[in-house]
Coordinates of C-alpha atoms in Angstrom, one line a residue:
M1 CA -9.2 -17.8 -43.6
Q2 CA -9.2 -17.9 -40.0
S3 CA -10.3 -14.7 -38.1
V4 CA -7.8 -13.2 -35.6
P5 CA -9.3 -12.5 -32.4
V6 CA -10.0 -8.9 -31.5
R7 CA -8.7 -7.4 -28.4
A8 CA -11.6 -6.3 -26.1
H9 CA -11.3 -2.9 -25.0
S10 CA -14.3 -2.6 -22.6
G11 CA -16.9 -4.7 -20.9
V12 CA -20.2 -5.1 -19.5
G13 CA -21.9 -5.2 -16.1
G14 CA -21.1 -3.6 -12.9
A15 CA -19.4 -4.3 -9.7
L16 CA -21.3 -7.4 -8.6
D17 CA -21.7 -9.1 -11.8
K18 CA -19.3 -12.0 -12.7
T19 CA -16.6 -10.4 -14.3
G20 CA -16.6 -7.1 -12.5
F21 CA -16.6 -9.2 -8.9
A22 CA -14.0 -11.5 -10.1
W23 CA -11.7 -8.4 -10.9
A24 CA -12.6 -6.9 -7.5
V25 CA -11.9 -10.2 -5.6
F26 CA -8.3 -10.2 -6.8
E27 CA -7.5 -7.5 -4.3
W28 CA -9.2 -9.4 -1.5
A29 CA -6.7 -12.1 -2.4
R30 CA -3.5 -10.0 -2.9
N31 CA -3.9 -6.9 -1.1
P32 CA -3.4 -8.4 2.7
Y33 CA 0.3 -9.1 1.6
Y34 CA 1.0 -5.5 1.4
I35 CA -1.1 -4.4 4.3
L36 CA 0.3 -6.9 6.6
I37 CA 3.6 -7.2 5.7
V38 CA 4.7 -3.8 4.0
I39 CA 2.8 -1.4 6.4
Y40 CA 1.4 -2.9 9.7
I41 CA 3.1 -6.0 11.2
F42 CA 6.2 -7.3 9.3
A43 CA 8.0 -3.9 8.2
P44 CA 7.8 -2.5 11.8
Y45 CA 8.9 -6.1 13.2
F46 CA 11.8 -6.2 11.0
A47 CA 13.0 -2.4 11.9
R48 CA 12.7 -2.8 15.3
D49 CA 13.2 -6.3 16.2
I50 CA 15.7 -7.4 14.1
I51 CA 17.7 -4.4 12.6
G52 CA 17.3 -2.1 15.6
A53 CA 17.7 -4.8 18.3
D54 CA 20.6 -6.7 16.6
L55 CA 22.5 -3.2 16.3
L56 CA 21.6 -2.6 20.1
A57 CA 22.8 -6.2 20.8
S58 CA 26.3 -5.9 18.8
G59 CA 27.7 -3.3 21.5
E60 CA 28.3 -0.8 18.7
L61 CA 26.2 1.6 20.4
D62 CA 27.5 0.9 23.9
D63 CA 29.2 4.5 24.0
L64 CA 26.0 6.3 23.5
A65 CA 23.5 7.4 26.3
Q66 CA 20.3 4.7 26.5
D67 CA 17.9 7.2 24.8
E68 CA 20.1 8.1 22.1
A69 CA 21.1 4.5 21.3
L70 CA 17.8 3.4 20.9
K71 CA 17.0 6.4 18.7
T72 CA 20.0 5.5 16.5
A73 CA 18.9 2.0 16.5
N74 CA 15.2 3.0 15.4
A75 CA 16.8 5.3 12.8
Q76 CA 18.8 2.5 11.3
G77 CA 15.7 0.2 11.4
Q78 CA 13.9 2.7 9.4
A79 CA 16.7 3.4 7.2
T80 CA 16.8 -0.2 6.2
I81 CA 13.1 -0.3 5.3
A82 CA 13.6 3.0 3.3
S83 CA 16.4 1.1 1.5
V84 CA 14.1 -1.7 0.5
T85 CA 11.7 0.7 -0.8
K86 CA 14.1 2.4 -2.7
W87 CA 15.5 -0.2 -4.5
A88 CA 12.1 -2.1 -5.1
G89 CA 10.9 1.3 -6.5
L90 CA 13.8 1.9 -8.8
I91 CA 13.5 -1.5 -10.3
A92 CA 9.6 -1.3 -10.7
A93 CA 10.0 2.3 -12.1
L94 CA 12.4 1.2 -14.8
T95 CA 10.5 -1.8 -16.1
A96 CA 6.6 -1.5 -15.3
P97 CA 5.9 0.8 -18.3
F98 CA 7.5 -1.5 -20.8
L99 CA 5.5 -4.3 -19.1
G100 CA 2.4 -2.3 -19.1
A101 CA 2.8 -1.5 -23.1
A102 CA 3.3 -5.3 -23.7
L103 CA 0.4 -6.3 -22.0
D104 CA -1.8 -4.1 -24.6
R105 CA -0.4 -6.0 -27.5
G106 CA 0.4 -9.7 -26.2
G107 CA -1.4 -13.1 -25.2
R108 CA -3.3 -14.0 -22.0
L109 CA -2.7 -11.8 -18.8
K110 CA -3.4 -14.6 -16.5
P111 CA -0.7 -16.8 -16.8
L112 CA 1.6 -13.9 -16.0
L113 CA -0.3 -13.2 -13.0
V114 CA 0.2 -16.8 -12.1
I115 CA 3.9 -15.9 -11.9
F116 CA 3.7 -12.9 -10.3
L117 CA 1.4 -14.2 -7.5
G118 CA 3.5 -17.3 -7.1
T119 CA 6.6 -15.4 -6.9
I120 CA 5.0 -13.2 -3.9
T121 CA 3.5 -16.4 -2.4
I122 CA 6.9 -18.0 -2.2
C123 CA 8.6 -14.8 -0.7
S124 CA 5.9 -14.2 1.8
A125 CA 6.2 -17.7 3.2
L126 CA 10.0 -17.6 3.7
L127 CA 9.4 -14.6 6.0
W128 CA 8.7 -17.0 8.5
F129 CA 12.3 -17.6 8.9
A130 CA 13.1 -14.0 9.4
Q131 CA 14.3 -13.9 13.2
P132 CA 16.5 -11.7 15.3
G133 CA 20.0 -12.4 16.1
G134 CA 20.9 -14.3 12.9
A135 CA 18.9 -17.2 14.1
G136 CA 17.3 -17.4 10.8
L137 CA 17.8 -15.9 7.2
P138 CA 20.5 -13.2 7.1
V139 CA 19.3 -9.7 6.7
W140 CA 20.5 -9.4 3.2
A141 CA 18.2 -12.5 2.5
I142 CA 15.2 -10.9 4.1
M143 CA 15.8 -7.6 2.3
S144 CA 16.0 -9.6 -1.1
L145 CA 12.9 -11.3 -0.3
L146 CA 11.0 -8.1 0.4
V147 CA 12.3 -6.5 -2.7
I148 CA 11.5 -9.2 -5.1
A149 CA 7.9 -9.3 -3.6
Y150 CA 7.6 -5.7 -3.8
V151 CA 8.4 -5.9 -7.4
S152 CA 6.2 -8.7 -8.2
Y153 CA 3.5 -7.1 -6.4
T154 CA 4.0 -3.9 -8.5
Y155 CA 3.7 -6.1 -11.7
S156 CA 0.7 -7.9 -10.7
E157 CA -0.8 -4.7 -10.1
V158 CA 0.0 -3.4 -13.6
T159 CA -1.5 -6.5 -14.9
H160 CA -4.6 -6.3 -13.0
N161 CA -5.1 -2.8 -13.6
A162 CA -4.7 -3.4 -17.4
M163 CA -7.8 -6.0 -17.0
L164 CA -9.9 -3.3 -15.3
A165 CA -11.5 -1.8 -18.5
V166 CA -12.9 -5.1 -19.6
S167 CA -14.1 -5.9 -16.4
G168 CA -17.4 -3.8 -16.6
E169 CA -18.9 -1.2 -18.4
P170 CA -17.0 2.1 -18.4
K171 CA -19.5 4.0 -16.1
R172 CA -19.2 1.4 -13.6
L173 CA -15.2 0.9 -13.4
S174 CA -14.9 3.6 -10.7
M175 CA -17.2 1.1 -8.3
I176 CA -15.4 -2.1 -9.4
S177 CA -12.1 -0.6 -8.5
G178 CA -13.4 0.8 -5.4
L179 CA -15.0 -2.7 -4.6
G180 CA -11.8 -4.1 -5.0
L181 CA -9.9 -2.0 -2.8
G182 CA -12.7 -2.2 -0.1
L183 CA -12.4 -6.3 -0.3
G184 CA -8.6 -6.1 0.1
N185 CA -8.9 -4.1 3.4
L186 CA -11.8 -6.2 4.6
A187 CA -9.5 -9.3 3.8
A188 CA -7.1 -7.7 6.1
V189 CA -9.2 -7.1 8.9
L190 CA -10.5 -10.5 8.9
I191 CA -6.5 -11.6 9.2
F192 CA -5.9 -9.3 11.9
V193 CA -8.8 -10.1 14.1
A194 CA -7.7 -13.8 13.7
I195 CA -4.1 -12.9 14.7
A196 CA -5.7 -11.2 18.0
V197 CA -7.7 -13.9 19.0
L198 CA -5.5 -16.6 18.3
F199 CA -2.1 -15.2 19.3
I200 CA -2.0 -12.0 20.9
L201 CA -4.9 -12.1 23.4
P202 CA -4.0 -15.3 24.7
G203 CA -0.6 -14.3 25.2
A204 CA -1.5 -11.1 27.0
I205 CA -4.7 -11.9 29.0
Q206 CA -5.5 -15.7 28.5
W207 CA -8.4 -15.2 26.6
P208 CA -10.3 -16.5 24.9
F209 CA -7.6 -19.4 24.7
A210 CA -5.3 -20.3 27.8
E211 CA -2.3 -19.8 25.4
P212 CA -1.4 -19.0 22.0
Q213 CA -2.8 -21.5 19.5
F214 CA -0.8 -23.6 17.3
G215 CA 2.2 -23.7 19.4
L216 CA 3.5 -20.0 18.6
D217 CA 5.8 -18.3 21.0
L218 CA 5.3 -14.8 21.2
S219 CA 8.9 -14.4 22.9
T220 CA 10.4 -15.4 19.4
F221 CA 8.3 -13.0 17.8
D222 CA 6.2 -16.0 16.2
H223 CA 3.1 -13.6 15.9
A224 CA 4.8 -11.1 13.7
R225 CA 6.6 -13.7 11.4
I226 CA 3.6 -15.9 11.0
A227 CA 1.9 -13.0 8.8
G228 CA 4.2 -14.1 5.9
P229 CA 2.6 -17.7 5.7
I230 CA -1.0 -16.6 6.3
C231 CA -0.6 -14.1 3.4
A232 CA 0.8 -16.8 1.3
V233 CA -2.0 -19.2 2.0
W234 CA -4.5 -16.5 1.9
L235 CA -3.3 -15.5 -1.7
L236 CA -3.0 -19.1 -3.1
A237 CA -6.8 -19.9 -1.7
F238 CA -8.5 -16.7 -2.7
S239 CA -7.1 -16.0 -6.1
I240 CA -8.8 -19.0 -7.5
P241 CA -12.2 -17.3 -8.0
F242 CA -10.4 -14.4 -10.2
F243 CA -8.6 -17.1 -12.4
L244 CA -11.9 -18.8 -13.0
N245 CA -14.3 -15.7 -13.9
A246 CA -12.2 -12.7 -14.6
K247 CA -12.3 -11.3 -18.3
D248 CA -8.9 -11.4 -19.7
P249 CA -8.3 -8.9 -22.6
G250 CA -5.2 -10.7 -24.2
V251 CA -5.4 -12.3 -27.4
P252 CA -4.6 -16.2 -27.3
G253 CA -1.3 -17.1 -29.1
A254 CA -0.4 -13.6 -29.7
S255 CA 3.5 -13.4 -29.8
W256 CA 4.9 -12.0 -26.6
R257 CA 8.4 -11.2 -28.1
T258 CA 6.7 -9.2 -30.8
A259 CA 4.4 -7.4 -27.9
I260 CA 7.7 -6.6 -26.0
I261 CA 9.4 -4.9 -28.9
S262 CA 6.6 -2.9 -30.0
G263 CA 5.5 -2.2 -26.6
S264 CA 8.8 -0.8 -25.8
Q265 CA 8.7 1.3 -29.0
A266 CA 5.7 2.6 -28.0
V267 CA 6.5 3.6 -24.3
L268 CA 9.5 5.3 -26.0
K269 CA 7.3 7.2 -28.6
T270 CA 4.8 8.0 -25.8
L271 CA 7.5 9.7 -23.7
R272 CA 8.7 11.6 -26.7
E273 CA 5.2 12.7 -27.6
V274 CA 3.9 13.3 -24.2
T275 CA 2.9 16.7 -25.0
K276 CA 0.2 14.9 -27.1
Y277 CA -1.5 13.7 -24.0
R278 CA -0.9 17.0 -22.1
E279 CA -3.7 16.4 -19.4
L280 CA -2.7 12.8 -18.9
A281 CA 0.8 13.9 -18.3
K282 CA -0.2 16.6 -15.9
F283 CA -2.1 14.0 -14.0
L284 CA 0.9 11.5 -14.1
I285 CA 3.1 14.6 -12.6
A286 CA 0.6 15.2 -9.9
R287 CA 0.0 11.7 -9.1
M288 CA 3.8 11.0 -8.9
L289 CA 3.8 13.7 -6.1
Y290 CA 0.9 13.1 -3.9
A291 CA 1.3 9.1 -4.1
D292 CA 5.0 9.6 -3.1
G293 CA 3.5 11.7 0.1
M294 CA 0.7 8.9 0.7
A295 CA 3.5 6.2 0.3
A296 CA 5.8 7.8 2.9
L297 CA 2.7 8.4 5.1
L298 CA 1.5 4.6 4.9
A299 CA 5.1 3.1 5.2
L300 CA 6.2 5.5 8.2
S301 CA 3.0 6.1 9.9
A302 CA 3.3 2.7 11.9
V303 CA 6.7 3.3 12.9
Y304 CA 5.9 6.8 13.9
V305 CA 3.0 6.3 16.3
S306 CA 4.7 3.1 17.9
L307 CA 7.7 5.3 18.9
F308 CA 6.0 8.8 19.3
L309 CA 2.9 7.7 21.2
G310 CA 4.6 4.4 22.8
W311 CA 2.1 1.9 21.1
G312 CA 2.7 -1.8 21.9
F313 CA 2.2 -4.6 19.5
L314 CA -1.7 -5.2 20.8
E315 CA -2.3 -1.4 20.2
M316 CA -0.8 -1.6 16.9
L317 CA -2.7 -4.8 16.0
C318 CA -5.8 -2.9 16.9
Y319 CA -4.9 0.2 15.1
A320 CA -4.5 -1.8 11.9
I321 CA -7.8 -3.4 12.4
F322 CA -9.5 -0.2 13.0
G323 CA -7.7 1.5 10.1
S324 CA -8.3 -1.3 7.6
I325 CA -12.2 -1.2 8.3
F326 CA -12.3 2.4 7.4
A327 CA -10.0 1.7 4.4
F328 CA -12.6 -1.0 3.2
L329 CA -15.4 1.8 3.5
G330 CA -13.0 4.1 1.8
G331 CA -12.7 2.0 -1.3
L332 CA -16.6 1.8 -1.9
F333 CA -16.7 5.7 -0.7
G334 CA -14.3 6.6 -3.5
G335 CA -16.5 4.7 -6.2
W336 CA -19.7 6.7 -4.9
L337 CA -18.1 10.1 -4.8
D338 CA -16.5 9.8 -8.3
G339 CA -20.0 9.1 -9.5
K340 CA -21.5 11.8 -7.6
I341 CA -19.1 14.9 -8.4
G342 CA -16.9 13.7 -10.9
V343 CA -13.3 11.9 -10.5
K344 CA -11.2 15.0 -10.4
N345 CA -13.3 16.8 -7.7
A346 CA -13.5 13.8 -5.6
L347 CA -9.9 13.2 -5.8
V348 CA -9.1 16.7 -4.6
I349 CA -11.6 16.3 -1.5
E350 CA -9.9 13.1 -0.9
I351 CA -6.5 14.4 -0.9
V352 CA -7.4 17.9 1.1
G353 CA -9.2 15.6 3.7
M354 CA -6.3 13.3 4.0
V355 CA -3.9 16.3 4.8
L356 CA -6.2 17.9 7.3
A357 CA -6.5 14.8 9.2
F358 CA -2.8 14.0 9.0
S359 CA -1.8 17.5 10.3
A360 CA -4.1 17.0 13.2
Q361 CA -2.5 13.5 14.1
L362 CA 0.8 15.3 14.2
S363 CA -0.8 17.8 16.8
L364 CA -0.8 15.0 19.0
T365 CA 1.8 13.8 21.8
Q366 CA 1.8 11.8 25.1
A367 CA 1.4 15.4 27.0
T368 CA -0.7 17.4 24.9
L369 CA -3.3 17.6 22.3
F370 CA -3.7 20.0 19.2
F371 CA -0.4 21.7 19.4
G372 CA -0.6 22.1 23.4
M373 CA -4.2 23.6 23.3
I374 CA -5.4 20.7 25.5
D375 CA -3.6 18.7 28.4
N376 CA -3.9 14.9 27.8
Y377 CA -5.0 12.7 30.4
Q378 CA -6.2 9.0 30.9
V379 CA -9.4 8.2 29.8
W380 CA -9.9 4.7 31.1
D381 CA -7.6 1.8 32.5
G382 CA -8.3 -0.7 29.9
L383 CA -6.0 -2.7 27.8
V384 CA -5.3 -0.4 24.8
F385 CA -5.7 3.5 24.0
K386 CA -5.9 4.5 27.8
S387 CA -5.3 8.3 26.9
L388 CA -7.4 11.0 25.2
S389 CA -4.1 11.6 22.7
D390 CA -4.6 7.7 22.0
L391 CA -8.3 7.7 21.1
A392 CA -8.1 10.9 19.3
Y393 CA -5.1 9.7 17.3
L394 CA -7.4 6.5 16.4
G395 CA -10.4 8.5 15.6
L396 CA -8.6 10.6 13.1
V397 CA -7.0 7.4 11.6
S398 CA -10.5 6.6 10.2
V399 CA -10.6 10.0 8.2
V400 CA -6.9 9.2 6.9
A401 CA -8.1 5.5 5.9
V402 CA -11.1 6.4 4.2
T403 CA -9.5 9.3 2.0
A404 CA -6.4 7.7 1.5
T405 CA -8.2 4.4 -0.1
A406 CA -10.8 6.5 -1.9
S407 CA -7.9 8.3 -3.4
I408 CA -6.3 5.4 -4.9
S409 CA -9.6 4.2 -6.3
S410 CA -10.2 7.7 -8.0
S411 CA -6.6 7.7 -9.1
R412 CA -7.1 4.6 -11.2
A413 CA -10.4 5.7 -12.5
M414 CA -8.9 8.9 -13.6
L415 CA -6.2 7.3 -15.3
V416 CA -8.6 5.1 -17.3
T417 CA -10.8 8.3 -18.0
L418 CA -7.8 10.1 -19.3
S419 CA -6.0 7.1 -21.3
P420 CA -6.4 6.7 -25.4
P421 CA -8.9 3.6 -25.8
G422 CA -7.0 0.3 -26.1
R423 CA -3.8 1.6 -24.2
S424 CA -4.6 1.5 -20.7
G425 CA -2.0 -1.2 -19.9
E426 CA 0.7 1.1 -21.3
F427 CA -0.4 4.1 -19.5
F428 CA -1.1 2.1 -16.3
G429 CA 2.8 1.3 -16.6
L430 CA 3.4 5.0 -16.6
Y431 CA 1.1 5.3 -13.7
A432 CA 3.3 2.7 -11.9
I433 CA 6.3 4.9 -12.5
A434 CA 4.5 8.0 -11.3
G435 CA 3.9 6.0 -8.0
T436 CA 7.7 4.8 -7.7
I437 CA 10.1 6.8 -9.4
T438 CA 10.3 9.3 -6.8
V439 CA 9.7 6.9 -3.9
W440 CA 12.9 8.1 -2.3
M441 CA 11.5 11.5 -1.9
G442 CA 9.3 11.2 0.9
P443 CA 11.6 9.3 3.3
L444 CA 14.4 11.7 2.5
L445 CA 12.2 14.8 3.3
V446 CA 11.3 13.1 6.5
Q447 CA 15.0 12.3 7.2
L448 CA 16.5 15.9 6.2
F449 CA 13.5 17.8 8.2
T450 CA 13.7 15.4 11.2
T451 CA 17.7 15.8 11.3
A452 CA 17.6 19.7 10.7
F453 CA 15.2 20.4 13.3
N454 CA 15.7 17.2 15.7
D455 CA 11.8 16.9 16.1
Q456 CA 10.0 13.6 14.8
R457 CA 6.8 15.8 14.0
I458 CA 8.5 18.4 11.9
G459 CA 10.1 15.3 9.9
M460 CA 6.7 13.8 9.3
A461 CA 5.1 17.1 8.5
S462 CA 7.3 17.6 5.4
I463 CA 5.1 15.0 3.7
C464 CA 2.7 17.6 3.5
L465 CA 5.0 19.4 0.8
L466 CA 4.5 16.6 -1.5
F467 CA 0.7 16.5 -0.9
A468 CA 0.6 20.5 -1.7
S469 CA 2.5 20.1 -4.7
G470 CA 0.4 17.2 -6.2
L471 CA -2.6 18.8 -5.4
A472 CA -1.5 22.2 -7.2
V473 CA -0.8 20.3 -10.3
L474 CA -3.9 18.0 -10.0
L475 CA -6.2 21.4 -10.2
L476 CA -4.8 22.3 -13.6
V477 CA -5.8 18.8 -15.2
K478 CA -8.9 19.2 -17.5
V479 CA -10.8 16.2 -17.7
P480 CA -14.0 15.2 -20.0
R481 CA -17.1 16.7 -18.8
T482 CA -18.6 13.4 -18.4
A483 CA -15.9 12.5 -15.6

């Protein structure tokens, strides 16, 4: 009688061993898409230079004063990005838990990742054709590409996370998770530097080349649109080591149809019997709140600083490089801190540190620092970050980047810690829900508070309500003593 392969639920080794490093290098390949497209480069370009600029060019706002028209155009751009996030989050929230549960019961996971990563690659490459004035893809097509890629990114995250438990021994999973996040941000740093050296600096100061390389034209926003194809090529090239060396917990030949049916039944049963997993349920609620606050912070901070402090593309690129470097360190810091003081204590410290640094950022304007306590002044006459406010904001970015990335690493480790053995995929599906089902809440709070007080800073400060609520619930979660 042929024996049925037993599904693995744990692994061996650490972050630098074959399977652990292979799991981590996946994020080196994939995460630049999120960092470049969703946060720093493409989303602000789409909001400002396509949605906003096209609205201004249409003449619809000609009856408004110039400042008011610009404000309205920027708001429309931000609303469009929020709409993309809302629809993508809703689709992912309704489907990711069922995918996660099926992953715990089905066949090999790597073929699924080929599909998800292939979809992201195609969508990312097509963003090259996103041009202002309708010269390229229509707005609805660009939004569709972003939604499809976002959902595929979430699916790939759930699938990848379901492989974390077998990537190394349990006590080293935090460091493996942190290394993955660190490598993802380090990859983004390298791409940002390449964009600056090859395109932006030659266009601005004719250094280190006399003109942008590869025939790119900065006047048609080639430097922003090229982020899509770069991420596509990067993802294809660097996902190969993962597929060659990562450990796949799936059982060869297992029926996916059976896995989907039984997995869906298990998800519904888990939701009905959620009181049996009280600590895990409390953590998921806490994560839903603070992750929504962090998602809003990441999605809107680049737009906020570009408008509020008047930063240009070169400054935003330097800001992205600086933030990504410290995010790389944050991934390593999160894994280290988990091991030193326990995953829950680490997560509390990370959230509190992030909120304090974010609050200090909101105290800065082009005129004063720390809510008017210090007058702003020009520090030097360089290319970027000339004022004290600019430099102070940049310095605080380091704290936000470290604590935000560390909190992601610690959150994943806590989910593994609290999940029943052999069901991490199912609960990573619920984990995805906790990060997406209320994704509209952060942008909605910002919109409501900004409108009510007619103040950008108060609008952004409303995000702290989500952090405070999530932290309050997190403090009630009980974890095993070893965690």
